[in-house]
Tab-separated table of C-alpha atoms in Angstrom:
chain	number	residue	atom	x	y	z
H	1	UNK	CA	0.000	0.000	0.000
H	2	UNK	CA	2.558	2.486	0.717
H	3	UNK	CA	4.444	1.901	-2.432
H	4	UNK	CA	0.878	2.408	-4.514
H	5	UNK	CA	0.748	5.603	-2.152
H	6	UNK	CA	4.106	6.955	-2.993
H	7	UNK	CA	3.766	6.154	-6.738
H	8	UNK	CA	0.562	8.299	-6.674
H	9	UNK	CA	2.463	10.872	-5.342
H	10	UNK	CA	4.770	10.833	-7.764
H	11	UNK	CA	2.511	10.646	-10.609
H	12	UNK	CA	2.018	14.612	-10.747
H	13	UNK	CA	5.754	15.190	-11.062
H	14	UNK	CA	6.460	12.793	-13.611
H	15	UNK	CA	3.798	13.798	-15.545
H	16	UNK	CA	5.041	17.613	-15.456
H	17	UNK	CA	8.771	16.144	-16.107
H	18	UNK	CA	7.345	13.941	-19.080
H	19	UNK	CA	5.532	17.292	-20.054
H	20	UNK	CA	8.590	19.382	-20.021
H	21	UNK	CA	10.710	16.878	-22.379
H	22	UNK	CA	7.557	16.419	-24.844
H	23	UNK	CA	7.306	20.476	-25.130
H	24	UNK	CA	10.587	21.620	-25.397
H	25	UNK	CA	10.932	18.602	-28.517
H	26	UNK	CA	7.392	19.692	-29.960
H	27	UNK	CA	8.136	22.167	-32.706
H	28	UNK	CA	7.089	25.693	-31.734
H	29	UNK	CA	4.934	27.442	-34.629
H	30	UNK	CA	6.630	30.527	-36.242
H	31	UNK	CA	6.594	33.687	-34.504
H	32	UNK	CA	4.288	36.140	-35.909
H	33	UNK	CA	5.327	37.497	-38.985
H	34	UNK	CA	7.665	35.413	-40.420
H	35	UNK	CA	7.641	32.105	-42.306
H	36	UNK	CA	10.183	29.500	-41.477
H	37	UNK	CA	11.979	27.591	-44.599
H	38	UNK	CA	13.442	24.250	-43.816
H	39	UNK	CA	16.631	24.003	-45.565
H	40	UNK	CA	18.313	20.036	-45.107
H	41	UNK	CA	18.218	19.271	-41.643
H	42	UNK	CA	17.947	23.337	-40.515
H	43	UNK	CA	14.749	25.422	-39.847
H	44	UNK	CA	15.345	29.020	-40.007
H	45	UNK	CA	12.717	31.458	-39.334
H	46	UNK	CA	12.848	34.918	-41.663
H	47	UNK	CA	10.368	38.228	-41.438
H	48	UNK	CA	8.177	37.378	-44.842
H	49	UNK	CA	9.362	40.830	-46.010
H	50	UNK	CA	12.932	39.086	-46.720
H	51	UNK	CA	11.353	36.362	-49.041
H	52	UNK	CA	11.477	36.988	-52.764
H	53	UNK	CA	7.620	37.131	-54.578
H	54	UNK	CA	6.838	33.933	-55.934
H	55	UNK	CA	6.531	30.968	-54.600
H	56	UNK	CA	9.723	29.193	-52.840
H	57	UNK	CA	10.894	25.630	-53.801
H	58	UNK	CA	11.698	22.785	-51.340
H	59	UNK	CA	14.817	22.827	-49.476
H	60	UNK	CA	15.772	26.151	-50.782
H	61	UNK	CA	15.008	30.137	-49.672
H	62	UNK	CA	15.380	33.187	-52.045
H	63	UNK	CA	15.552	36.347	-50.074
H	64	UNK	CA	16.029	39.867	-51.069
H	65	UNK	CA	18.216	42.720	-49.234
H	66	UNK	CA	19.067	45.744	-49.247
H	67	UNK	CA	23.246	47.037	-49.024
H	68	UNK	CA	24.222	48.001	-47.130
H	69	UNK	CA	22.387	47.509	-44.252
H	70	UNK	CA	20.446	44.619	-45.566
H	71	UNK	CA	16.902	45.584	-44.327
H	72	UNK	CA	14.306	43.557	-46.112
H	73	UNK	CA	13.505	45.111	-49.820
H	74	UNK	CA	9.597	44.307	-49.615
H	75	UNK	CA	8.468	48.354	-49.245
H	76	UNK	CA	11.549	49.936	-48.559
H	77	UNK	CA	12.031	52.820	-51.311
H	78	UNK	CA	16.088	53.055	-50.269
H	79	UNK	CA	17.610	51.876	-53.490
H	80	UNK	CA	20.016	52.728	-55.935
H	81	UNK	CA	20.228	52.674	-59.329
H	82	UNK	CA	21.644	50.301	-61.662
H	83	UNK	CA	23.624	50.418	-65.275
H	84	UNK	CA	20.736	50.551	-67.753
H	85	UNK	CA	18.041	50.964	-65.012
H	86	UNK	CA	15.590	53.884	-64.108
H	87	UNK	CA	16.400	55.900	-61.223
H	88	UNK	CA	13.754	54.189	-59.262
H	89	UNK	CA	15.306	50.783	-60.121
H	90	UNK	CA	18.252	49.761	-57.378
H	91	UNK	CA	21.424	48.285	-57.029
H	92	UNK	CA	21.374	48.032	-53.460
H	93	UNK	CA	19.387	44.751	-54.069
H	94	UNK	CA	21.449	41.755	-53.120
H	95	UNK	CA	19.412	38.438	-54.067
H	96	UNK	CA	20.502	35.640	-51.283
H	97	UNK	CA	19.846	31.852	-52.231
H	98	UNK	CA	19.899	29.242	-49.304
H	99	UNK	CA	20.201	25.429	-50.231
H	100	UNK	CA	21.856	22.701	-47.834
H	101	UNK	CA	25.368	23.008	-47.158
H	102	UNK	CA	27.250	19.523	-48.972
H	103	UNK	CA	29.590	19.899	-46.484
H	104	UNK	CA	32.569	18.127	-49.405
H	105	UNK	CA	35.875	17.933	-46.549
H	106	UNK	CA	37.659	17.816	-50.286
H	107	UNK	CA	36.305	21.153	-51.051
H	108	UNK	CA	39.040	23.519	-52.895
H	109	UNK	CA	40.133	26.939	-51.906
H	110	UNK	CA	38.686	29.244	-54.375
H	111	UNK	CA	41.634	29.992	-56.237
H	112	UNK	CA	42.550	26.030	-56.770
H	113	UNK	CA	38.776	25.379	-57.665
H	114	UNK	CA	39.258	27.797	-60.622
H	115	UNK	CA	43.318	27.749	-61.321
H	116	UNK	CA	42.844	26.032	-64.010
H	117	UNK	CA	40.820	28.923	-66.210
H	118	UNK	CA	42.652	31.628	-64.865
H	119	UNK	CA	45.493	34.284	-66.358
H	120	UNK	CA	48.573	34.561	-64.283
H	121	UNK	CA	48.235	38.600	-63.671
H	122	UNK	CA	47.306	39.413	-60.347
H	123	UNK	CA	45.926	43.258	-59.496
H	124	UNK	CA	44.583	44.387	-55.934
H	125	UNK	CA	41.385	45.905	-56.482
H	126	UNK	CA	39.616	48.513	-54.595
H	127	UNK	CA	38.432	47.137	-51.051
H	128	UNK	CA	42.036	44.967	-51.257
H	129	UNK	CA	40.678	42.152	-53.076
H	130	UNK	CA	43.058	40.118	-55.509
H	131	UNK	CA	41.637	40.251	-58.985
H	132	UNK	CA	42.502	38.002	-61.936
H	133	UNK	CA	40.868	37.291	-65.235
H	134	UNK	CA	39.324	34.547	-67.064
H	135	UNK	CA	40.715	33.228	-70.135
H	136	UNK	CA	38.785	34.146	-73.095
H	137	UNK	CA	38.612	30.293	-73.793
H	138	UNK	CA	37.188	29.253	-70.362
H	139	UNK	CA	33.592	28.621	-68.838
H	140	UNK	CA	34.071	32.165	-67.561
H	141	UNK	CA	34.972	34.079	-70.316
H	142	UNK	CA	33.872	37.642	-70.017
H	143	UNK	CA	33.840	37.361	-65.676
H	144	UNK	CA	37.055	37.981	-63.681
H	145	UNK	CA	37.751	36.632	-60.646
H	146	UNK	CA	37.929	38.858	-56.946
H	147	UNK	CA	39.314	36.881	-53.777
H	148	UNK	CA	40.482	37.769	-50.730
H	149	UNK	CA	44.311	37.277	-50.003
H	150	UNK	CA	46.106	34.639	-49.740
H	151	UNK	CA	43.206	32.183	-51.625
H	152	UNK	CA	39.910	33.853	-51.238
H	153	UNK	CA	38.780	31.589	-48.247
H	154	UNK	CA	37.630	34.295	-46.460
H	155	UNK	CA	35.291	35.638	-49.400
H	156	UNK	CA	35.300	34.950	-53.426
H	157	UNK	CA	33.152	36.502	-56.251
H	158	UNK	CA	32.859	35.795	-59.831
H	159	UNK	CA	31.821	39.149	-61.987
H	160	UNK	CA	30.757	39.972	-65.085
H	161	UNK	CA	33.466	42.263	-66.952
H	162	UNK	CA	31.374	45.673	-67.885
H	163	UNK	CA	30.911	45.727	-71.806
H	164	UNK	CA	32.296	48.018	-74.212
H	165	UNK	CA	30.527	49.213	-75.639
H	166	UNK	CA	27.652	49.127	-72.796
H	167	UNK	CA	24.593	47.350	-73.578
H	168	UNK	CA	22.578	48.705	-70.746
H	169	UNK	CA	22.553	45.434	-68.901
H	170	UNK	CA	23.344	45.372	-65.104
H	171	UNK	CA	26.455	43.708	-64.465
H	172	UNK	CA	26.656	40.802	-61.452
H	173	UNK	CA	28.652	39.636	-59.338
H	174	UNK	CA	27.855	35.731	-57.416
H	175	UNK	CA	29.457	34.291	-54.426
H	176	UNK	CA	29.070	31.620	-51.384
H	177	UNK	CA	29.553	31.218	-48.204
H	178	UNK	CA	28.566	28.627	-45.491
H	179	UNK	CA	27.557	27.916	-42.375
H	180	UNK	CA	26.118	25.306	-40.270
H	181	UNK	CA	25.094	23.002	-42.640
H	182	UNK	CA	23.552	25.789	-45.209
H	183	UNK	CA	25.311	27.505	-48.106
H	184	UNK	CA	24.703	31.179	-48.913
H	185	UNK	CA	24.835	32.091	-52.318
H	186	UNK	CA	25.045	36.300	-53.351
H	187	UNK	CA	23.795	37.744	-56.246
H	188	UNK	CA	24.714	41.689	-56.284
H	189	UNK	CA	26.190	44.628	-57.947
H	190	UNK	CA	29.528	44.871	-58.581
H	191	UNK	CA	29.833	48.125	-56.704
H	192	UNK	CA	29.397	46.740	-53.345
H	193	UNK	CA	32.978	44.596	-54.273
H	194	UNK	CA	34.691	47.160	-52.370
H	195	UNK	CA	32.699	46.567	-49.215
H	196	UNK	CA	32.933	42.866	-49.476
H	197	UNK	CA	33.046	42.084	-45.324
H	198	UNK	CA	30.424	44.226	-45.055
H	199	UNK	CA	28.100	41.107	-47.719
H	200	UNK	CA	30.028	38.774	-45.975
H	201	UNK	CA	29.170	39.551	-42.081
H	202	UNK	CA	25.696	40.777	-42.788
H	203	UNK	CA	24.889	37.505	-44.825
H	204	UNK	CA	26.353	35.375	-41.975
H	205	UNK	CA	24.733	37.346	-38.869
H	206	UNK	CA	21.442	37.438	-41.169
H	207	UNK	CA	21.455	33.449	-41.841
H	208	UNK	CA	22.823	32.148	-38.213
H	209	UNK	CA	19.867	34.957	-36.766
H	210	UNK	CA	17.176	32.822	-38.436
H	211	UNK	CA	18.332	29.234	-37.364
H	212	UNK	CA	16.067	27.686	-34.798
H	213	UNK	CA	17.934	25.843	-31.987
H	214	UNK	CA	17.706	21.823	-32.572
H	215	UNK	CA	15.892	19.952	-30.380
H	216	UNK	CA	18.626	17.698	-29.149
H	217	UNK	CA	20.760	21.153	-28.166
């Protein structure tokens, strides 16, 4: 009788304890307004004014910016303009792309990855970036190559060269980073090369702000 007694007692307080583990692994719905995107094993929870217009594909996010603060674009007027683009158009869009991380532990420095289709001349840019051309005969033709010394670990781009003579098109530049387990890719104008850290840390800080904790941590 006692030990019925004493497991009755107990009852309440496993119960809570049970309670406790089965809420804290019970997914949490997104805070109010934002949308979550599940990108390979990660959840990451964005205000909807980051996402792109249209709808988003599995395993993936497309989010828009704005340099160089990167507010959300959806309503903000602060823009700038473009090559070929009405003043109201903007360059100070950045266009972010989040798929899973592959995580290779074979993965080349940026400057091995492309070695092969590069020229040997070497120029520091503005901002301190190393810049070197594509051959003419390479996937890349027409793009040169920016990377941060000594072999662009810390941040990469590949840009379009601007054409002479112009044909009114925007020119873009597109790099990637990582972290934990997702892979950022940037899509912006080549104007912001000179404040490359500032694209790097603000596409970082914006990506690790929207991952949700794991369960198990």
């Amino acid at each position: 009788m006692r030990r019925f007694l004493l497991v009755l007692g107990l009852s309440p307080l496993l119960l809570a304890l049970v309670g406790v583990a089965l809420w804290r692994l019970w997914p949490s719905p997104p805070p109010p307004g934002t949308v979550e995107a599940t990108i390979g094993a990660k959840r990451l929870h964005f205000a909807s004014a980051y996402l792109r217009q249209g709808p988003q594909e599995p395993n993936r996010a497309d989010l828009v910016v704005l340099a160089p603060d990167f507010a959300p674009a959806a309503g903000d007027p602060r823009r700038l303009p473009g090559a070929g683009e009405a003043e109201t158009a903007g360059a100070a869009q950045v266009f972010i792309t989040l798929t899973p991380d592959v995580g290779d532990p074979g993965r080349l420095a940026p400057a091995d990855r492309y070695a092969a289709y590069l020229e040997p001349d070497v120029q520091v840019s503005e901002g301190g970036l190393l810049r070197r051309r594509f051959e003419d005969k390479s996937p890349f033709a027409d793009e040169d190559f920016y990377l941060s010394a000594p072999d662009g670990q810390e941040f990469s781009a590949r840009c379009q060269r601007p054409k002479i003579p112009d044909d009114g098109l925007p020119q873009v530049c597109l790099a990637h980073l990582a972290t934990d387990g997702v892979d950022i890719a940037l899509r912006f104008d080549p104007r912001w090369l000179p404040q490359w850290a500032m694209l790097r840390d603000h596409a970082l800080k914006l990506t690790r702000g929207a991952l949700r904790p794991q369960a198990t941590e």
